[in-house]
Coordinates of C-alpha atoms and ligand atoms in Angstrom, one line a residue:
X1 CA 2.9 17.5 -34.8
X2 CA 4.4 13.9 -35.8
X3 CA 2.1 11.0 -35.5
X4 CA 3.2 7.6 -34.9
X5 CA 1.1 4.3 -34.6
X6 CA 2.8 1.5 -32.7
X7 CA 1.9 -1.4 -31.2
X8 CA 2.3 -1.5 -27.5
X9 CA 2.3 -3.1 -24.2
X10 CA -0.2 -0.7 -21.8
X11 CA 1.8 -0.9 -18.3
X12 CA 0.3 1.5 -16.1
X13 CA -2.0 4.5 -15.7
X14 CA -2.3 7.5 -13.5
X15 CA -5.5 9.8 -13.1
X16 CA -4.5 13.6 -14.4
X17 CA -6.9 16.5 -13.4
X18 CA -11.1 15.7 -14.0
X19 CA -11.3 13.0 -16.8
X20 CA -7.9 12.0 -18.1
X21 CA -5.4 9.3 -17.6
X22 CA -1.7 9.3 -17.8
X23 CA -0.8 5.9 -19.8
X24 CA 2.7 4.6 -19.2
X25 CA 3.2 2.0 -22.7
X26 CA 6.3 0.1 -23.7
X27 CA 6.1 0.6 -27.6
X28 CA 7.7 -2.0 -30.1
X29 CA 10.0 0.8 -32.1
X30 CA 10.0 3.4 -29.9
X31 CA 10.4 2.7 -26.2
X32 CA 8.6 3.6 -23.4
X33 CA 6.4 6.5 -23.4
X34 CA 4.1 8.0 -20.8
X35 CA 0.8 10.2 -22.7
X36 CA -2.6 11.7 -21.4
X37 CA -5.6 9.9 -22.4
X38 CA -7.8 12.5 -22.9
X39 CA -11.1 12.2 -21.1
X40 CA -9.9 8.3 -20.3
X41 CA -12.5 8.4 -17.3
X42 CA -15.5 9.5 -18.6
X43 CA -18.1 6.7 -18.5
X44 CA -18.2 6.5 -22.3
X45 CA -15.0 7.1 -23.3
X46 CA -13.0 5.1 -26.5
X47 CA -10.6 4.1 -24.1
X48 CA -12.4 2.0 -21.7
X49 CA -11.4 -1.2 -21.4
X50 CA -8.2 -0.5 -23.2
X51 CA -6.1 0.9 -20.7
X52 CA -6.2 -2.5 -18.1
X53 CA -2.2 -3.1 -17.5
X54 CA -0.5 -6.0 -20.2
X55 CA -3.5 -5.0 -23.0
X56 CA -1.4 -5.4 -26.2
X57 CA -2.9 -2.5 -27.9
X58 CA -2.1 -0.4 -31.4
X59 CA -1.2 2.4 -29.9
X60 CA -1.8 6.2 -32.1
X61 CA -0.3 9.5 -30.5
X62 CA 1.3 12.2 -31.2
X63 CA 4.9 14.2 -30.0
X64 CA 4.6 17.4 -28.9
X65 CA 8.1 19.8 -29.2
X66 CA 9.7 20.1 -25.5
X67 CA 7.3 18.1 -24.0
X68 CA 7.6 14.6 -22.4
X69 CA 4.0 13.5 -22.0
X70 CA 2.3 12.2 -25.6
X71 CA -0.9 12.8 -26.8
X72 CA -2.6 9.8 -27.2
X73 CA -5.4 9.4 -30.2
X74 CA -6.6 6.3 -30.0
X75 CA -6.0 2.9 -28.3
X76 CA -7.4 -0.3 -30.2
X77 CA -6.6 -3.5 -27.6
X78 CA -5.5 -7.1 -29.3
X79 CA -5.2 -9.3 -26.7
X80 CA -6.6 -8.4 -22.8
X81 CA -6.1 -9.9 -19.8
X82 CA -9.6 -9.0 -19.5
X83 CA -10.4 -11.9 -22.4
X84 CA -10.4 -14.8 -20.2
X85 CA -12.0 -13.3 -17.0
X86 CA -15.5 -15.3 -15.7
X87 CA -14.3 -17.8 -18.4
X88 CA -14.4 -21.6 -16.1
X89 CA -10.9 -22.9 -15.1
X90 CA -9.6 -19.4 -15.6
X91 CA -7.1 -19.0 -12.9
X92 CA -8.3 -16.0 -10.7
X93 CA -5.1 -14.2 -10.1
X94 CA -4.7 -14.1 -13.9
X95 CA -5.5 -10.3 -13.8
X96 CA -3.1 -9.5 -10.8
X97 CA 0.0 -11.3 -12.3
X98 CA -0.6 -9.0 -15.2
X99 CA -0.2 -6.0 -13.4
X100 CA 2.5 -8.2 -11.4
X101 CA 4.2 -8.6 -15.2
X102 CA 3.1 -5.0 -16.4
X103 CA 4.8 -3.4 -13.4
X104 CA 8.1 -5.6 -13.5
X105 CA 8.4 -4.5 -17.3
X106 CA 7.7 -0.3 -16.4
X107 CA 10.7 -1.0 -14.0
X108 CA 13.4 -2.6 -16.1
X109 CA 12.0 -0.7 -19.2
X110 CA 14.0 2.3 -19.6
X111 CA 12.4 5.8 -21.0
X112 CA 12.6 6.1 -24.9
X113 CA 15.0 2.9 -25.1
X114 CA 14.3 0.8 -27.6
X115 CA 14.1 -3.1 -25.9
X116 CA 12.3 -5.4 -28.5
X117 CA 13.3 -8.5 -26.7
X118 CA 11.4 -7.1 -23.8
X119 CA 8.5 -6.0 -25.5
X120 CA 8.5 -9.5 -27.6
X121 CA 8.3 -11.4 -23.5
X122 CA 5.2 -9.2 -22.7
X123 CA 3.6 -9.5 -25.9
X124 CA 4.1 -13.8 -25.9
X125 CA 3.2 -13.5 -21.9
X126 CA -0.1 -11.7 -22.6
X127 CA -1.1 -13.7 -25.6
X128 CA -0.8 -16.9 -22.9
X129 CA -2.7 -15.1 -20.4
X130 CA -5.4 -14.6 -22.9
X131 CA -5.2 -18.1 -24.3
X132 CA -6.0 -20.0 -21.0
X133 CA -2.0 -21.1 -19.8
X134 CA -2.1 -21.8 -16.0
X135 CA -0.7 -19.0 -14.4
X136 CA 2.2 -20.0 -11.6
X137 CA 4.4 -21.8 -14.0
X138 CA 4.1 -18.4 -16.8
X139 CA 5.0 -16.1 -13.6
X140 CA 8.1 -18.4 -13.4
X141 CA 8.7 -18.7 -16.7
X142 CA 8.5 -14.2 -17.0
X143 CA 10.8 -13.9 -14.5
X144 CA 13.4 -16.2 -15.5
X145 CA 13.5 -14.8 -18.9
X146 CA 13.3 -11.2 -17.9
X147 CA 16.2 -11.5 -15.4
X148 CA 18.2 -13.6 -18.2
X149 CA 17.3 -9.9 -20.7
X150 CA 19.1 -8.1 -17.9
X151 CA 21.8 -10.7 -17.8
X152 CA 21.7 -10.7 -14.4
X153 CA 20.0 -14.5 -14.3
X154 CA 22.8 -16.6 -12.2
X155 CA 24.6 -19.3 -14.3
X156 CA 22.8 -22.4 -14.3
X157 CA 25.8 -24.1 -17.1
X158 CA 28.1 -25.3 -13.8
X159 CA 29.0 -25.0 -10.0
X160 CA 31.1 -21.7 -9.8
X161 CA 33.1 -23.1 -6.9
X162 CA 33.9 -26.4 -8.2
X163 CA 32.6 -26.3 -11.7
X164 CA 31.1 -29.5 -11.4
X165 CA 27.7 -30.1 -12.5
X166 CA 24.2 -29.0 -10.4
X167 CA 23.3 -32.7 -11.3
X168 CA 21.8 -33.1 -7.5
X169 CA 20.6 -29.9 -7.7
X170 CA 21.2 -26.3 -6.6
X171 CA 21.2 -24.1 -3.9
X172 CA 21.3 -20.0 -3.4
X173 CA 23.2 -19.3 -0.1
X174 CA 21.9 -16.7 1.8
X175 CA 23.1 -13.1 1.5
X176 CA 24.8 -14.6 -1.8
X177 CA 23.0 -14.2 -5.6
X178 CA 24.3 -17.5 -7.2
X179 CA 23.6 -21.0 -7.4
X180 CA 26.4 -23.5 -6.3
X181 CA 26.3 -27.3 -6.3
X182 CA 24.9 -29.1 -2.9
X183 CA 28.8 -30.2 -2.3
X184 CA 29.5 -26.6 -2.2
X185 CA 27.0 -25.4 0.0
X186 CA 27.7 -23.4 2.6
X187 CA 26.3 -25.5 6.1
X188 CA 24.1 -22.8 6.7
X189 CA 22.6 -23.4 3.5
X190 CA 19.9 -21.5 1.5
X191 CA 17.7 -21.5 -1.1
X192 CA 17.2 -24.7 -2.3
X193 CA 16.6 -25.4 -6.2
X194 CA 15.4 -29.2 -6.7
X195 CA 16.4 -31.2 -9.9
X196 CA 12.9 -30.6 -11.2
X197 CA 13.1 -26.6 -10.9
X198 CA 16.5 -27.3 -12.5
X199 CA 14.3 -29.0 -15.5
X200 CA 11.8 -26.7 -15.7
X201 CA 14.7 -23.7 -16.2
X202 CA 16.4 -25.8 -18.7
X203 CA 12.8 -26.0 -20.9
X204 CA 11.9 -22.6 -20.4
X205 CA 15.0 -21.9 -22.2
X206 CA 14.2 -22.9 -24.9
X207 CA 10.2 -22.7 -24.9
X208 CA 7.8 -20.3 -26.2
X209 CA 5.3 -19.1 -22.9
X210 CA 2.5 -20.5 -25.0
X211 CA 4.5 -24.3 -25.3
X212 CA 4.5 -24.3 -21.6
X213 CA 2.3 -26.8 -21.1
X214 CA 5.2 -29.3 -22.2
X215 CA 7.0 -28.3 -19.3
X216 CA 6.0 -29.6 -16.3
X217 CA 6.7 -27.5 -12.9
X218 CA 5.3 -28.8 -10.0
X219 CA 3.9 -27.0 -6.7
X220 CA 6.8 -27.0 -4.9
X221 CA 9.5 -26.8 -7.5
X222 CA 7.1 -23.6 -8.4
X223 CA 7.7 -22.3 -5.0
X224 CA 11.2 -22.9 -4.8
X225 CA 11.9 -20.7 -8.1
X226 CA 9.2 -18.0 -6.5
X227 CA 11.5 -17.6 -3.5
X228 CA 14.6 -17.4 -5.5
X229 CA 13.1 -15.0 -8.8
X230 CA 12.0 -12.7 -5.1
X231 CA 14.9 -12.7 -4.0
X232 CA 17.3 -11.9 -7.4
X233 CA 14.1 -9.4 -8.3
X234 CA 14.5 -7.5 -5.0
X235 CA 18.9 -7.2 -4.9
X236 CA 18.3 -5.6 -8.8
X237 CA 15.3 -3.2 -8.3
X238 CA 16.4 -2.4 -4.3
X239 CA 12.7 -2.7 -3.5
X240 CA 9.7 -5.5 -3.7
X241 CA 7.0 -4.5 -5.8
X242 CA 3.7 -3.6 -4.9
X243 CA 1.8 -5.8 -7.4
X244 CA 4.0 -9.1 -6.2
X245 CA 3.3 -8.4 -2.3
X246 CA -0.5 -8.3 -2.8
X247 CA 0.0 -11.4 -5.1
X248 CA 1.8 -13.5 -2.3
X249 CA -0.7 -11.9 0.2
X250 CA -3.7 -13.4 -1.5
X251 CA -1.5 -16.8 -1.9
X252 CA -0.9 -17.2 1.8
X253 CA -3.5 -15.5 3.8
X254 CA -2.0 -17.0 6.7
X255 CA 2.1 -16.3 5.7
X256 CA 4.1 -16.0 8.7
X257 CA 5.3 -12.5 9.1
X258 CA 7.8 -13.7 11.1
X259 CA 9.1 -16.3 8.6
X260 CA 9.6 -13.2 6.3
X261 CA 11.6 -10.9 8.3
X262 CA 14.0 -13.4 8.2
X263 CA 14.3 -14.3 4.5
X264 CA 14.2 -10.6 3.9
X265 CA 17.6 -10.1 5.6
X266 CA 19.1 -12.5 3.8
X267 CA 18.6 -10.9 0.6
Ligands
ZN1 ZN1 30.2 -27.0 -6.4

């Protein structure tokens, strides 16, 4: 049986039987593999604590012939989301973006396909997390860059109906997946993007998660790029996540369903 050690983003796991888990990891060489943890829920087991979803991990397990599921040996975590948590000024949803950014990788991550860009986002997003970075502008930041991977991030260079610049800012129409000019706006309108989103986009170009602190986003530029990132994230995977609707859920405990309904049509 082939052993290989790898480090690894931990994205999800499943229970399996008594006292294992399934553990679905994005590895740096290898892809992403799904293995059984064995005895991973006993109460002293060598995985606990290693298996929370974003742990950056070294990752030992071995291949079995005609067989999809690894055997993992050993997990030995790096960095955890789990680092910061009780620590003061810690933002508290710290630990369900992870799972937000752990199950956004499992779904654009396909099975034994080698992505390093991708694993090198999660790897830099988790090392943020565990330094302390305020959490809203890093969930931008992840999705902006994980949709530009996919190349599905809509050009932000020039208006595609005039080709003029987005110098007064941008707009999504509804039903539509672009950004066009505020000339070119349809008078229905849509999603607005404000000159500061704009900026913040431009510097998360070119910035490292863990220089975000240079570039400023503020609350409502933040929510502006939320709606949009929703709604590009929700055309590509045909669904909304799970992890992102409890996030929004704890945001706005008084969200209008209504209000909703209606955006969700026009994605
Ligand atoms: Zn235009």
């Amino acid at each position: 049986m082939p052993v290989y050690t790898s480090d690894a983003l931990i994205l999800r796991t499943y229970k399996l039987g008594e006292a294992d888990r399934i553990v679905v990891f994005l590895t740096k060489d290898r892809g992403k593999k799904r293995g059984v943890a064995k005895g991973a829920r006993r109460p002293r087991s060598k995985f606990l604590g290693a298996l929370e979803p974003l742990t950056r991990a070294g990752v030992a397990y071995y291949e079995r012939e005609l067989r999809d599921l690894v055997r993992i040996n050993y997990v030995e975590p790096q960095r955890s989301p789990l680092a910061n948590v009780g620590r003061a000024g810690q933002d508290a949803s710290a630990l369900g973006h992870a799972e937000y950014f752990a199950e956004l990788i499992d779904e654009w991550a396909p099975e034994a396909h080698v992505d390093e860009r991708l694993y090198r986002l999660g790897a830099s997003v988790i090392d943020a997390i565990a330094d302390g970075a305020p959490i809203a502008p890093l969930a931008r930041y992840f999705e902006f860059w994980l949709l530009r991977l996919q190349g599905v991030y809509p050009t932000l260079s020039a208006c595609p109906e005039c080709a003029g610049a987005f110098d007064g800012g941008a707009v999504m129409p509804a039903r539509e997946h672009h950004f066009v000019c505020r000339r070119c706006a349809p008078p229905a309108g849509g999603t607005e993007v404000s000159i500061d989103a704009l900026k913040f986009l431009r510097g998360a170009a070119g910035a490292a998660p863990g220089a975000l602190d240079a570039v400023a986003l503020d609350p409502a530029a933040a929510r502006e790029l939320e709606t949009v990132h929703r709604r590009l994230m929700n055309l590509h995977l045909e669904k909304e996540l799970k992890s992102a609707r409890v996030l929004r859920e704890i945001a706005r405990p008084s969200f209008d369903i209504g209000s909703e309904r209606r955006e969700g049509r026009s994605t």
